[in-house]
Short mmCIF file of C-alpha atoms in Angstrom, two decimals:
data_model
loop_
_atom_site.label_atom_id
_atom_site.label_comp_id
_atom_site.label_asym_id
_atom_site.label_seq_id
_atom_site.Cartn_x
_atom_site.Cartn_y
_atom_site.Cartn_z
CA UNK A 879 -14.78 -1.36 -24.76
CA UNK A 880 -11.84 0.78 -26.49
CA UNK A 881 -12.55 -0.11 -30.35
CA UNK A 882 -12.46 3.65 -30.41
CA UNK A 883 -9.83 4.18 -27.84
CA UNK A 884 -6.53 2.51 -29.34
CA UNK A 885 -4.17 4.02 -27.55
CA UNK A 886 -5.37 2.80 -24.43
CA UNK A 887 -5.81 -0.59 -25.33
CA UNK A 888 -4.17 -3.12 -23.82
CA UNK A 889 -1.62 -0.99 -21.53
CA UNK A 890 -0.97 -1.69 -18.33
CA UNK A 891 -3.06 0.83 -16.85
CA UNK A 892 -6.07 -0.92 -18.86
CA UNK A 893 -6.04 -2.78 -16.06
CA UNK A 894 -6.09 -0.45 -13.16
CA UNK A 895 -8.98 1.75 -14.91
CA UNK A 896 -11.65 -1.00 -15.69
CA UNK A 897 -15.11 -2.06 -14.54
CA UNK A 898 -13.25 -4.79 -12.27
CA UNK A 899 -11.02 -2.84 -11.40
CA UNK A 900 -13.26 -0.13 -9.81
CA UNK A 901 -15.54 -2.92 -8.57
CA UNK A 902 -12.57 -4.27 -6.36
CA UNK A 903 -11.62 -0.73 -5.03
CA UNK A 904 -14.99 -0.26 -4.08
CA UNK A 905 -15.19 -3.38 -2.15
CA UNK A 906 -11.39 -2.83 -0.53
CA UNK A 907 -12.98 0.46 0.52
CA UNK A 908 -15.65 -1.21 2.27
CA UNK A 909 -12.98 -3.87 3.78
CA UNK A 910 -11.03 -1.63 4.95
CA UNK A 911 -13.51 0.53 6.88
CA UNK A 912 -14.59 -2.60 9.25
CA UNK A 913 -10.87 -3.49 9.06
CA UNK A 914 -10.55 -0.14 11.08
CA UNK A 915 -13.61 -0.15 12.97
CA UNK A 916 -11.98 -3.79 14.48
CA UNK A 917 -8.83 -2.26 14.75
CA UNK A 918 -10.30 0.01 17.36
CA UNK A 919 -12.59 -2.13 19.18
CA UNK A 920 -15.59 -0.48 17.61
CA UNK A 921 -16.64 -3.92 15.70
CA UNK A 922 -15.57 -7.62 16.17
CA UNK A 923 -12.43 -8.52 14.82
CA UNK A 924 -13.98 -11.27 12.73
CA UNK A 925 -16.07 -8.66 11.08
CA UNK A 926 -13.45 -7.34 9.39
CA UNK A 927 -12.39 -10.99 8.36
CA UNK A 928 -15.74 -11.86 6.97
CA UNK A 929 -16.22 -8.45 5.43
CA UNK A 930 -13.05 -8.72 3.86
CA UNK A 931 -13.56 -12.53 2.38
CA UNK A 932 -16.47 -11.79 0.86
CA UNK A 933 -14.81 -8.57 -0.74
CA UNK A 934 -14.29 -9.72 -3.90
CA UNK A 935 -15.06 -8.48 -7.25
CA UNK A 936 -15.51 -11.89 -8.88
CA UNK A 937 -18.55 -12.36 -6.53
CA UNK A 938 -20.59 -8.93 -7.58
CA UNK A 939 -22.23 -8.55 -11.10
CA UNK A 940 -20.62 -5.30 -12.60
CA UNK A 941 -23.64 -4.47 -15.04
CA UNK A 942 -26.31 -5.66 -13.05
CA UNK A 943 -25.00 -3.20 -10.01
CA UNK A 944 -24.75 -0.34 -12.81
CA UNK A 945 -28.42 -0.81 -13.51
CA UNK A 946 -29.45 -0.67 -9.92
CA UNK A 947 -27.39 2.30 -9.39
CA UNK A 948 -30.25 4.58 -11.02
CA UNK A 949 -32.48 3.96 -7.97
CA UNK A 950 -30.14 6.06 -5.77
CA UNK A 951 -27.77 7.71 -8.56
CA UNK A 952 -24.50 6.44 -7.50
CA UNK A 953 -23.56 2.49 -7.74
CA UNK A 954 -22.62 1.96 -3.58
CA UNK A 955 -26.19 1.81 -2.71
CA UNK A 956 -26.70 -1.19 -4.08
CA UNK A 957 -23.41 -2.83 -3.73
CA UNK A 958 -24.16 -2.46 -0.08
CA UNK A 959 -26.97 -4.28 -0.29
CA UNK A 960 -25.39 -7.34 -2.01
CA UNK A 961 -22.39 -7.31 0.09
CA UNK A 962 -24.26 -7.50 2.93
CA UNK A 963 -26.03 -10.49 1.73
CA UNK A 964 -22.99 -12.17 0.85
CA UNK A 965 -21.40 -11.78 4.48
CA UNK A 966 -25.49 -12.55 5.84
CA UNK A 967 -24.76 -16.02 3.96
CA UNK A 968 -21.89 -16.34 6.39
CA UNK A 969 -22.44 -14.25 9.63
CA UNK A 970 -25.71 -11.82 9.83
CA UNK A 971 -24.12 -10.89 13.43
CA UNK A 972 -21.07 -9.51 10.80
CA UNK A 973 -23.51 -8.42 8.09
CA UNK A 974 -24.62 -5.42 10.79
CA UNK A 975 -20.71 -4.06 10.19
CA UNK A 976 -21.08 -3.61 6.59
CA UNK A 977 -21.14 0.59 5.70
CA UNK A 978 -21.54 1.08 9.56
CA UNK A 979 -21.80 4.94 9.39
CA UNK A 980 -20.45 5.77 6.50
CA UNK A 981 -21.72 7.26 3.26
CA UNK A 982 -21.70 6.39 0.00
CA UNK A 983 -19.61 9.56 -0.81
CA UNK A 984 -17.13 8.07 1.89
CA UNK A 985 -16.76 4.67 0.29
CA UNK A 986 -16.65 6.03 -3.82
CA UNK A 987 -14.16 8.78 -3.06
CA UNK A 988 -11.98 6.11 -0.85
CA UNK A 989 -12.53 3.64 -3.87
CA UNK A 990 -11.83 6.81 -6.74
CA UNK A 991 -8.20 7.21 -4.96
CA UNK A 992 -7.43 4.00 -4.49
CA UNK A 993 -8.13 3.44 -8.61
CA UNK A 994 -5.87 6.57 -8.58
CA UNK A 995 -3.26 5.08 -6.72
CA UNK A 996 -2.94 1.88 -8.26
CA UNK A 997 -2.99 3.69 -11.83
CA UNK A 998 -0.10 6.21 -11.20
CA UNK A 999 2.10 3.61 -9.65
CA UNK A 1000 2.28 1.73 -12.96
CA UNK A 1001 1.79 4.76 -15.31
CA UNK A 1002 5.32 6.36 -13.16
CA UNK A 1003 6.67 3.10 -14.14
CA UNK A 1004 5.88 3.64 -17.39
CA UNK A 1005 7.68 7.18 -17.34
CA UNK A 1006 10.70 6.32 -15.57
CA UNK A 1007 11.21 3.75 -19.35
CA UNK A 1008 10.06 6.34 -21.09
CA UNK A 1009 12.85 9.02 -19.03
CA UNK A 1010 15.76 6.35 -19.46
CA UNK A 1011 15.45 6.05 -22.99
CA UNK A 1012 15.78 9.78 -23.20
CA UNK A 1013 18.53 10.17 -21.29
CA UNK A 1014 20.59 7.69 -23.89
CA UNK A 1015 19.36 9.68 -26.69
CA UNK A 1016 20.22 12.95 -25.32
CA UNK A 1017 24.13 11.22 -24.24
CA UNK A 1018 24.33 9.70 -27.69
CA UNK A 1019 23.03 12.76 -29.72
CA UNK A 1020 24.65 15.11 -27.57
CA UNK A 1021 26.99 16.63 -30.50
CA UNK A 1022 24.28 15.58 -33.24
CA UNK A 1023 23.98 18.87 -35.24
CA UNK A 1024 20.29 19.74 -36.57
CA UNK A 1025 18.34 22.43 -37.55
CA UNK A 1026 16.32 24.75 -35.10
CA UNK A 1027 13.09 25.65 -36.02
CA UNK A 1028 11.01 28.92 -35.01
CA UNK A 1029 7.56 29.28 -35.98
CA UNK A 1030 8.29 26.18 -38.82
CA UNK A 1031 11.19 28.06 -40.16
CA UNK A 1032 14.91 27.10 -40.02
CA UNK A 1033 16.37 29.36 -37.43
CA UNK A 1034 19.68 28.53 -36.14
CA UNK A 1035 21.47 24.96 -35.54
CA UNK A 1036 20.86 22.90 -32.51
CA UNK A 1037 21.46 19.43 -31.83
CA UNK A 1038 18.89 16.29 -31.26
CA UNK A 1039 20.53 15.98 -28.05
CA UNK A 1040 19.26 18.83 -26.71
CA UNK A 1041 15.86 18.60 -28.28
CA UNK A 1042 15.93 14.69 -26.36
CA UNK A 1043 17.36 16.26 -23.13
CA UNK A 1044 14.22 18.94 -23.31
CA UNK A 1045 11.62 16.07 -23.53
CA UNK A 1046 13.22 14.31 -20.75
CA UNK A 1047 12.85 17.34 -18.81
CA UNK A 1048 9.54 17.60 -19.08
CA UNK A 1049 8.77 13.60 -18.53
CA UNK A 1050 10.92 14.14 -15.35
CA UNK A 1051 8.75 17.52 -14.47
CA UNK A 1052 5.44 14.91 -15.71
CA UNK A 1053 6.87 12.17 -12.84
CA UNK A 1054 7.59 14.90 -10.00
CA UNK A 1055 4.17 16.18 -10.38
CA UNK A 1056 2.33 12.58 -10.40
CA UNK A 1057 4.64 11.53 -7.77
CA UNK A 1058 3.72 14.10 -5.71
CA UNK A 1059 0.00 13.64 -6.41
CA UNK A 1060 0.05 10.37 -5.26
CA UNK A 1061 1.92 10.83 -1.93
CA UNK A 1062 -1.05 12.93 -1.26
CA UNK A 1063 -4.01 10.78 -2.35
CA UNK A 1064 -6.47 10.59 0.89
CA UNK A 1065 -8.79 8.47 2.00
CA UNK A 1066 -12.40 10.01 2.61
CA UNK A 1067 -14.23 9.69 5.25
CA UNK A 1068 -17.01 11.81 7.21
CA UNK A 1069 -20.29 10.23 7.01
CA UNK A 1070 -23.68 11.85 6.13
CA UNK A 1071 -22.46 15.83 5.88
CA UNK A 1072 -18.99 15.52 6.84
CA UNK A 1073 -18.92 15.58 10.66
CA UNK A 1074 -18.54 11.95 11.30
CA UNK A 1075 -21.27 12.10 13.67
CA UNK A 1076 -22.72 8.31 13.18
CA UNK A 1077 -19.24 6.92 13.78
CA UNK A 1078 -19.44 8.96 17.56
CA UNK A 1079 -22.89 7.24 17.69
CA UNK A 1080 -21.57 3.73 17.29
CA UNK A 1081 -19.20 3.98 19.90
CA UNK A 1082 -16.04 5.83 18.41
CA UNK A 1083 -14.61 8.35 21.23
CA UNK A 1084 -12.11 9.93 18.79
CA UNK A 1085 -13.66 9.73 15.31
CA UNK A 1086 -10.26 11.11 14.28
CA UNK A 1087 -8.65 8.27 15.24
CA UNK A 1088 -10.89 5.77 12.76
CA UNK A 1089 -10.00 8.39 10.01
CA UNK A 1090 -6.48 7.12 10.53
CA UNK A 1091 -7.00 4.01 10.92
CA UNK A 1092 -8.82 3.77 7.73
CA UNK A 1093 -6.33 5.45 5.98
CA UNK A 1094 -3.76 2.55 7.20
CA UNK A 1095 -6.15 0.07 6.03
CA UNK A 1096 -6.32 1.70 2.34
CA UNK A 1097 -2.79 3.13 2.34
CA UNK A 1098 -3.57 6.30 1.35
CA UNK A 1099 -3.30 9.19 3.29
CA UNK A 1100 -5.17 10.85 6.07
CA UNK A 1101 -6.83 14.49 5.25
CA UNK A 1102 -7.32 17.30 6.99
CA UNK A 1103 -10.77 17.58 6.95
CA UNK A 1104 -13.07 15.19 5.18
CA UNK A 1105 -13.36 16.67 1.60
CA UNK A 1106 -16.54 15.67 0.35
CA UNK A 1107 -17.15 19.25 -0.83
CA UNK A 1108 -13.35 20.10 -0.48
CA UNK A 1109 -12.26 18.48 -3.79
CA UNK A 1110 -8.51 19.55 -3.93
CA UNK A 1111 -7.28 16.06 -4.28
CA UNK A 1112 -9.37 15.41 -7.63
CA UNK A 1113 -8.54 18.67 -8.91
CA UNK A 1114 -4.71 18.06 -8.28
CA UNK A 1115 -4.74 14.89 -9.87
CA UNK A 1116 -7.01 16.10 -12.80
CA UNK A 1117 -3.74 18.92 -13.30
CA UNK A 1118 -0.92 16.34 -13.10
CA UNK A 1119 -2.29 13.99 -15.39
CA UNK A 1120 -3.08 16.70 -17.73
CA UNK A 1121 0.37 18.42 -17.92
CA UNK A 1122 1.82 15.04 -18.68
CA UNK A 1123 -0.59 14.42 -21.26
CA UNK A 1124 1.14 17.40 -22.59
CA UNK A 1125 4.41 16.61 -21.98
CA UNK A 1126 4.02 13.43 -23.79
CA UNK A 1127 2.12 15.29 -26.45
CA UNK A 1128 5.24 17.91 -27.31
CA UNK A 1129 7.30 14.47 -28.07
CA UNK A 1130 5.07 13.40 -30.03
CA UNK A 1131 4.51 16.96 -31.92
CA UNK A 1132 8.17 16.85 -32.86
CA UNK A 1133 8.27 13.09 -33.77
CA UNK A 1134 5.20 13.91 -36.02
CA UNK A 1135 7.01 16.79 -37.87
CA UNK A 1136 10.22 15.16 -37.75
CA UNK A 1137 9.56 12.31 -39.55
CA UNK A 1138 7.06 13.69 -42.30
CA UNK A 1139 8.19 12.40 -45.68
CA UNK A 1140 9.73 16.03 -46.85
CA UNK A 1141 11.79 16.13 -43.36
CA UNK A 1142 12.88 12.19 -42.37
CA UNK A 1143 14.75 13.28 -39.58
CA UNK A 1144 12.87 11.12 -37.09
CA UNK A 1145 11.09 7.91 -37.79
CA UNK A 1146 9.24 5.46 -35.37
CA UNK A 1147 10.44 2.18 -35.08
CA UNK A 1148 7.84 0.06 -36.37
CA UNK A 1149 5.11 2.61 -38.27
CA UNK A 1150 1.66 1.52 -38.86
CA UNK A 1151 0.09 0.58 -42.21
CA UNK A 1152 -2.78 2.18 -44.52
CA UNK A 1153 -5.70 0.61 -45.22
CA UNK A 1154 -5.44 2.02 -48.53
CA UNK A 1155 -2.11 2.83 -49.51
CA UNK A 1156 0.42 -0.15 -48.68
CA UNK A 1157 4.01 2.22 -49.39
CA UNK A 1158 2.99 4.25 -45.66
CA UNK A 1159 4.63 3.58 -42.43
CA UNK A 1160 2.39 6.10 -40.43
CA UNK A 1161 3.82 7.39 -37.49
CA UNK A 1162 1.25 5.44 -35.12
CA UNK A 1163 2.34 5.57 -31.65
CA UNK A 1164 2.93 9.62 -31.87
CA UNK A 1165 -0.55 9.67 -33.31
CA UNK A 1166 -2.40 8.57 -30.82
CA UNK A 1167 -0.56 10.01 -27.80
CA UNK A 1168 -1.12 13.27 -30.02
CA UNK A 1169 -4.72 12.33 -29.29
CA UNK A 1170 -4.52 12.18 -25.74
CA UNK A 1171 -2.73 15.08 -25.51
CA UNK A 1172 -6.29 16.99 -26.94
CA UNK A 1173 -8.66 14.92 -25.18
CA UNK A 1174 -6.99 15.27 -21.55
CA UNK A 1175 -7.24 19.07 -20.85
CA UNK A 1176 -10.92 19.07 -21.55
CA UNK A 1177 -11.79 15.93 -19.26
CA UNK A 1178 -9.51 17.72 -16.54
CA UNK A 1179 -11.49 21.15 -17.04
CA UNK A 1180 -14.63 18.98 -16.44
CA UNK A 1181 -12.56 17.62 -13.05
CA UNK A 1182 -12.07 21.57 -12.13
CA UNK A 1183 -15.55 22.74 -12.67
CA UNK A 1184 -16.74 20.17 -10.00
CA UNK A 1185 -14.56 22.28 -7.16
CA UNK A 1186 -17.47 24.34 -6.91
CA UNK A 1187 -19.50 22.22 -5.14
CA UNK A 1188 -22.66 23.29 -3.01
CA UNK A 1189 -23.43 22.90 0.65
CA UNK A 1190 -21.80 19.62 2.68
CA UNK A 1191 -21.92 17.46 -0.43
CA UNK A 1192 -23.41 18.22 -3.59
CA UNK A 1193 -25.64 17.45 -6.40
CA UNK A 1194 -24.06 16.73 -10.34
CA UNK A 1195 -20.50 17.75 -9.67
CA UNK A 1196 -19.46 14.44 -7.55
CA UNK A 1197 -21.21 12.39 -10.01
CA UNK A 1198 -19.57 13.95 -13.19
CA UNK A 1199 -16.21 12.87 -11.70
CA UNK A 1200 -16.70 9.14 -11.55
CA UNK A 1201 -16.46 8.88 -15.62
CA UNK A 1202 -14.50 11.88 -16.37
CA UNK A 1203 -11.58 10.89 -13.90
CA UNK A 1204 -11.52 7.05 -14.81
CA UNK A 1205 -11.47 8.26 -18.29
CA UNK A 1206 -8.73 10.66 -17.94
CA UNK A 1207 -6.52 8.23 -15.89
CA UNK A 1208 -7.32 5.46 -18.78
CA UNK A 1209 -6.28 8.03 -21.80
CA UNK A 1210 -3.01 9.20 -19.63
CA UNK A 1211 -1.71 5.57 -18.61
CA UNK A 1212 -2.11 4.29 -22.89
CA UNK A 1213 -0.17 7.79 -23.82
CA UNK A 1214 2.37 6.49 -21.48
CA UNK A 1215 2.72 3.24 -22.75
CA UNK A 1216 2.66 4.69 -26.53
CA UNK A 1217 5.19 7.15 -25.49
CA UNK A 1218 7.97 4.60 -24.17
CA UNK A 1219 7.42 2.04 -26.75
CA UNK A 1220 8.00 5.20 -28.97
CA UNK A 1221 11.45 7.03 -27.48
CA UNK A 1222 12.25 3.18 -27.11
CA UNK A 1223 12.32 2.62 -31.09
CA UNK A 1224 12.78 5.66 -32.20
CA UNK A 1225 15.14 6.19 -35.59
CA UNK A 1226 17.25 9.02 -35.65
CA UNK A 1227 18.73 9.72 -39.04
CA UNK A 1228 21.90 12.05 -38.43
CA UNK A 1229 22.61 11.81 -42.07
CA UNK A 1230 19.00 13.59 -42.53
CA UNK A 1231 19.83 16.28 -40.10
CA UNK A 1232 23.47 17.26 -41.69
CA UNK A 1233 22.19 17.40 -45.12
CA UNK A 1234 19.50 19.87 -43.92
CA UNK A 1235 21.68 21.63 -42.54
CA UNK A 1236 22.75 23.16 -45.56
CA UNK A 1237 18.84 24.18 -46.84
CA UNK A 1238 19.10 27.72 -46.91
CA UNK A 1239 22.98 28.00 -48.40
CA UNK A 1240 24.39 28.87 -44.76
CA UNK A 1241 21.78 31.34 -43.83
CA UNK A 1242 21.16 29.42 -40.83
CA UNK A 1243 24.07 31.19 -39.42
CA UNK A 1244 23.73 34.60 -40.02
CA UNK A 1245 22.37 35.13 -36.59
CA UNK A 1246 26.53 34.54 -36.09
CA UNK A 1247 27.38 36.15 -39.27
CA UNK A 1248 25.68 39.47 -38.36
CA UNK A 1249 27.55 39.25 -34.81
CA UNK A 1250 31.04 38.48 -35.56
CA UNK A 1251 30.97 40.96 -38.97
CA UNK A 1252 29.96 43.77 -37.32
CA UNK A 1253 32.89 43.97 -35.37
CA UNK A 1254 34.89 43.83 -38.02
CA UNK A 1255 32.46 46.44 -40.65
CA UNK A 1256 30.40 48.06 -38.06
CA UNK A 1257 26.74 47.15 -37.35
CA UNK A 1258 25.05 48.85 -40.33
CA UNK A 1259 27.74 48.40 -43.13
CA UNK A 1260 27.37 44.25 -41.90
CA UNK A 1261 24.05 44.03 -42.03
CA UNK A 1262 24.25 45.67 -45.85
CA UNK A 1263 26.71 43.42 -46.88
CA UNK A 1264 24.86 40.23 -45.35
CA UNK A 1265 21.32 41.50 -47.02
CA UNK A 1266 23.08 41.92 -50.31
CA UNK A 1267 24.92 38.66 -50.18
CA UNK A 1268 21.97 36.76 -48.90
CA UNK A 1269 19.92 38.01 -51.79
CA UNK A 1270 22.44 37.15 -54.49
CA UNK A 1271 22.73 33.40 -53.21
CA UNK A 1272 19.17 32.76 -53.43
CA UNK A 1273 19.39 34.06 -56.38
CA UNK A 1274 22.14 32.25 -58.09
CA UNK A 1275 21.31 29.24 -55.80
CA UNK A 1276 25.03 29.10 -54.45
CA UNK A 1277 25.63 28.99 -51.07
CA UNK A 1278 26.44 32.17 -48.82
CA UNK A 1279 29.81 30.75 -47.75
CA UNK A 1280 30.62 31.54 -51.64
CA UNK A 1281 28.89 34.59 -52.01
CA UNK A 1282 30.77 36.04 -48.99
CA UNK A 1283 34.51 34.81 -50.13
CA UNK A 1284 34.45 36.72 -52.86
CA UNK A 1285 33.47 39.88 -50.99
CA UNK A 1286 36.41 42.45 -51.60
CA UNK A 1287 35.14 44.25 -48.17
CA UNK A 1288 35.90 40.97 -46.17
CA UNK A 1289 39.49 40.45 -48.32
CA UNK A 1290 41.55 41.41 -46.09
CA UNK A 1291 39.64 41.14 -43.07
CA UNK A 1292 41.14 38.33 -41.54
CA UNK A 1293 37.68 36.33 -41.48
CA UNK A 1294 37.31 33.16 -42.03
CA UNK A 1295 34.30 32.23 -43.93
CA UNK A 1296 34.21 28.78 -43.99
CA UNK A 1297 34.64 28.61 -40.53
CA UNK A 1298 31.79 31.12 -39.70
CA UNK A 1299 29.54 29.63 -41.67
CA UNK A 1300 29.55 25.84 -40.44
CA UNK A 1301 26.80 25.18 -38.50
CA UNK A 1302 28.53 22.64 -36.81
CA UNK A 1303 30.86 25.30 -35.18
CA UNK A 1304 27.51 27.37 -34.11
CA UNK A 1305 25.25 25.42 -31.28
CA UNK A 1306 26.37 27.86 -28.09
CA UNK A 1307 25.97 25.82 -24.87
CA UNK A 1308 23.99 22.96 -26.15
CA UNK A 1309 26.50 20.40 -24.99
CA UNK A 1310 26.94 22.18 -21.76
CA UNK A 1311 23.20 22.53 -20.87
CA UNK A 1312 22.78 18.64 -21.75
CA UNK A 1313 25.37 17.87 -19.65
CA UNK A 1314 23.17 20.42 -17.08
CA UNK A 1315 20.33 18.08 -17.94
CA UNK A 1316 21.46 14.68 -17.68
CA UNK A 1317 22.62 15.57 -14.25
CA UNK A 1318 18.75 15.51 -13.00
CA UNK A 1319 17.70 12.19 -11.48
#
């Protein structure tokens, strides 16, 4: 249910992260470890068949499993039970294959990464939109002058396509991370404490070898060691997903100061409403990937804190996974969709931008002013003149560009006021490092 969960509602990675969806990797988990046991002679080949027919999530009943899963505290228990009926109704010579020496640690972490898996392959698709789009704002905006702000204040100019070419950055740092996560996702698989010990009892010379083989089956990959209490993987993912949570969260910062009603420099493409005050066009999308962007650092700090796990598999931190990493995964994938629909129809007013420009009466550029006047009136007797001037156009409310033409010390100077004071004429190497940017694939 997500009435209080909007921004993951009805993305694609709804999908991935439900009940059925976790139902179904449990059961491919289970599929696929027969699947290898037959690929290595260890079971009939027609066990894995049968096991794998009656693998489907359609057949099980979700909430009645959930309930059952008190008697042992984790939900495989009894889904053995009913899968094994259900290949009994076809085969009870095949029934005997069903879990054969695993644990139910092997089969929910197996199932955990394979909801993993399936997740971050659409949620990357969902970044590489999100990417594109911000690689044509950054070309088109590449000149687009704007105000830079430090700590809220006007500081000196930049341009949108830099600011664009900075998010990109980080959805492309966002993607290398997942990407990388997910290469990595293993399979589990060690039985009671880790030693695969029942697997050498039914028959299995190598036990390594069914490791791999299993991991074929699921196509994730094959660990080291099994990782019951080694929970790297989890805590890997629980990062990734977390910094791009961010990442998409410092778009959405910007979009949400950008466009208040005082600033209008940004505005989303289609807003939302009010329930109470019809004029508003709230800025809905950034909102609610804002949201994520607070909720996923505390659900990954709950995914850390289960690292340190006791003895050869432990008590309370596997279990406080299950939710916290479906949830996490669920929050990430909707902040994803939010965040390409978002770059996707995103308004830029350049009009906005110029005209603000001009805020503080050129003062944006004294960071220049102070530079280039100094060489012509030494350090101390510039930064005099630019206090004094600075103070007189607040004062008179003209702008400094005025105040300093009239200046008999810069007379005969040679400078050129106008010219030193257009912001336009003052972004450095913006161009240059969006042109650096854009050259990232």
């Amino acid at each position: 249910m997500t009435l209080f969960d909007p921004g993951s509602e009805g993305a694609p990675t709804e999908r991935t992260t439900s009940e059925e969806a976790f139902l179904q990797a449990l059961l491919d988990a289970e599929a696929g470890l027969t699947r290898a046991q037959s690929s290595l002679d260890l079971a009939p080949a027609a066990a894995g068949d049968a096991v794998t027919a009656a693998a489907v999530a359609e057949r099980f009943d979700a909430r009645d499993l959930a309930r059952r899963s008190r008697g042992g505290g984790n939900p495989v228990i009894p889904l053995v039970a009913d899968l094994t009926a259900a290949v009994s109704d076809v085969s009870a010579e095949h029934a005997a294959y069903v879990h054969r020496g695993a644990t139910s640690q092997d089969i929910l972490d197996s199932a955990l990464m394979l909801v993993a898996a399936r997740t971050l392959d659409v949620l990357l698709d969902e970044l590489s939109d999100t990417e594109g789009a911000l690689a044509g704002l950054a070309r088109e905006h590449r000149d687009t002058v704007m105000p830079g702000r430090t700590l809220t204040q006007h500081a000196v100019p930049t341009t949108f396509g830099l600011k664009a070419a900075g998010w990109r950055s980080l959805v492309l740092d966002a993607r290398d991370r997942l990407r990388s996560v997910r290469g990595a996702l293993p399979v589990q698989l060690g039985g009671a404490a880790g030693t695969l010990a029942a697997f050498g009892a039914y028959g299995a010379e190598d036990p390594l070898a069914l490791v791999a083989a299993y991991a074929r089956e699921l196509g994730l990959s094959e660990p080291e060691l099994p990782w019951h209490v080694l929970r790297t993987p989890v805590a890997d993912l629980a990062g990734a997903l977390a910094f791009t949570a961010g990442a998409l969260g410092k778009i959405a910062a910007d979009v949400l100061v950008l466009s208040r009603t005082e600033i209008g420099e940004l505005a989303e493409g289609a807003g939302g409403g009010s329930s109470a005050m019809p004029h508003k066009a709230n800025p809905v999308r950034s909102t609610l990937i804002a949201a994520t962007a607070r909720r996923a650092p505390a659900l990954a700090a709950t995914l850390y804190a289960s690292v340190a796990a006791e003895d050869e598999r432990p008590a309370g931190a596997w279990h406080a996974e299950w939710a916290t990493l479906r949830e996490l995964l669920r929050v990430v994938g909707g902040a994803a969709r939010d965040a390409s629909e978002l770059v996707g129809g995103l308004v830029v007013r350049v009009d906005v931008m110029h005209a603000h420009l001009s805020l503080t009466g050129g003062a944006i550029v004294s960071e220049r002013l102070s530079a280039e006047l100094a060489g012509v009136l030494g350090r101390g007797a510039a930064k005099e003149l630019l206090a004094s001037a600075s103070r007189r156009a607040r004062e008179s409310g003209r702008a400094l560009a005025d105040v300093l033409s009239v200046e008999p010390a810069l007379k005969d100077s040679g400078v050129d006021v106008a010219e030193l004071t257009d912001p336009a004429r003052y972004t450095g190497a913006a161009g240059a490092l969006v042109d650096r940017a854009l050259a990232r694939r």
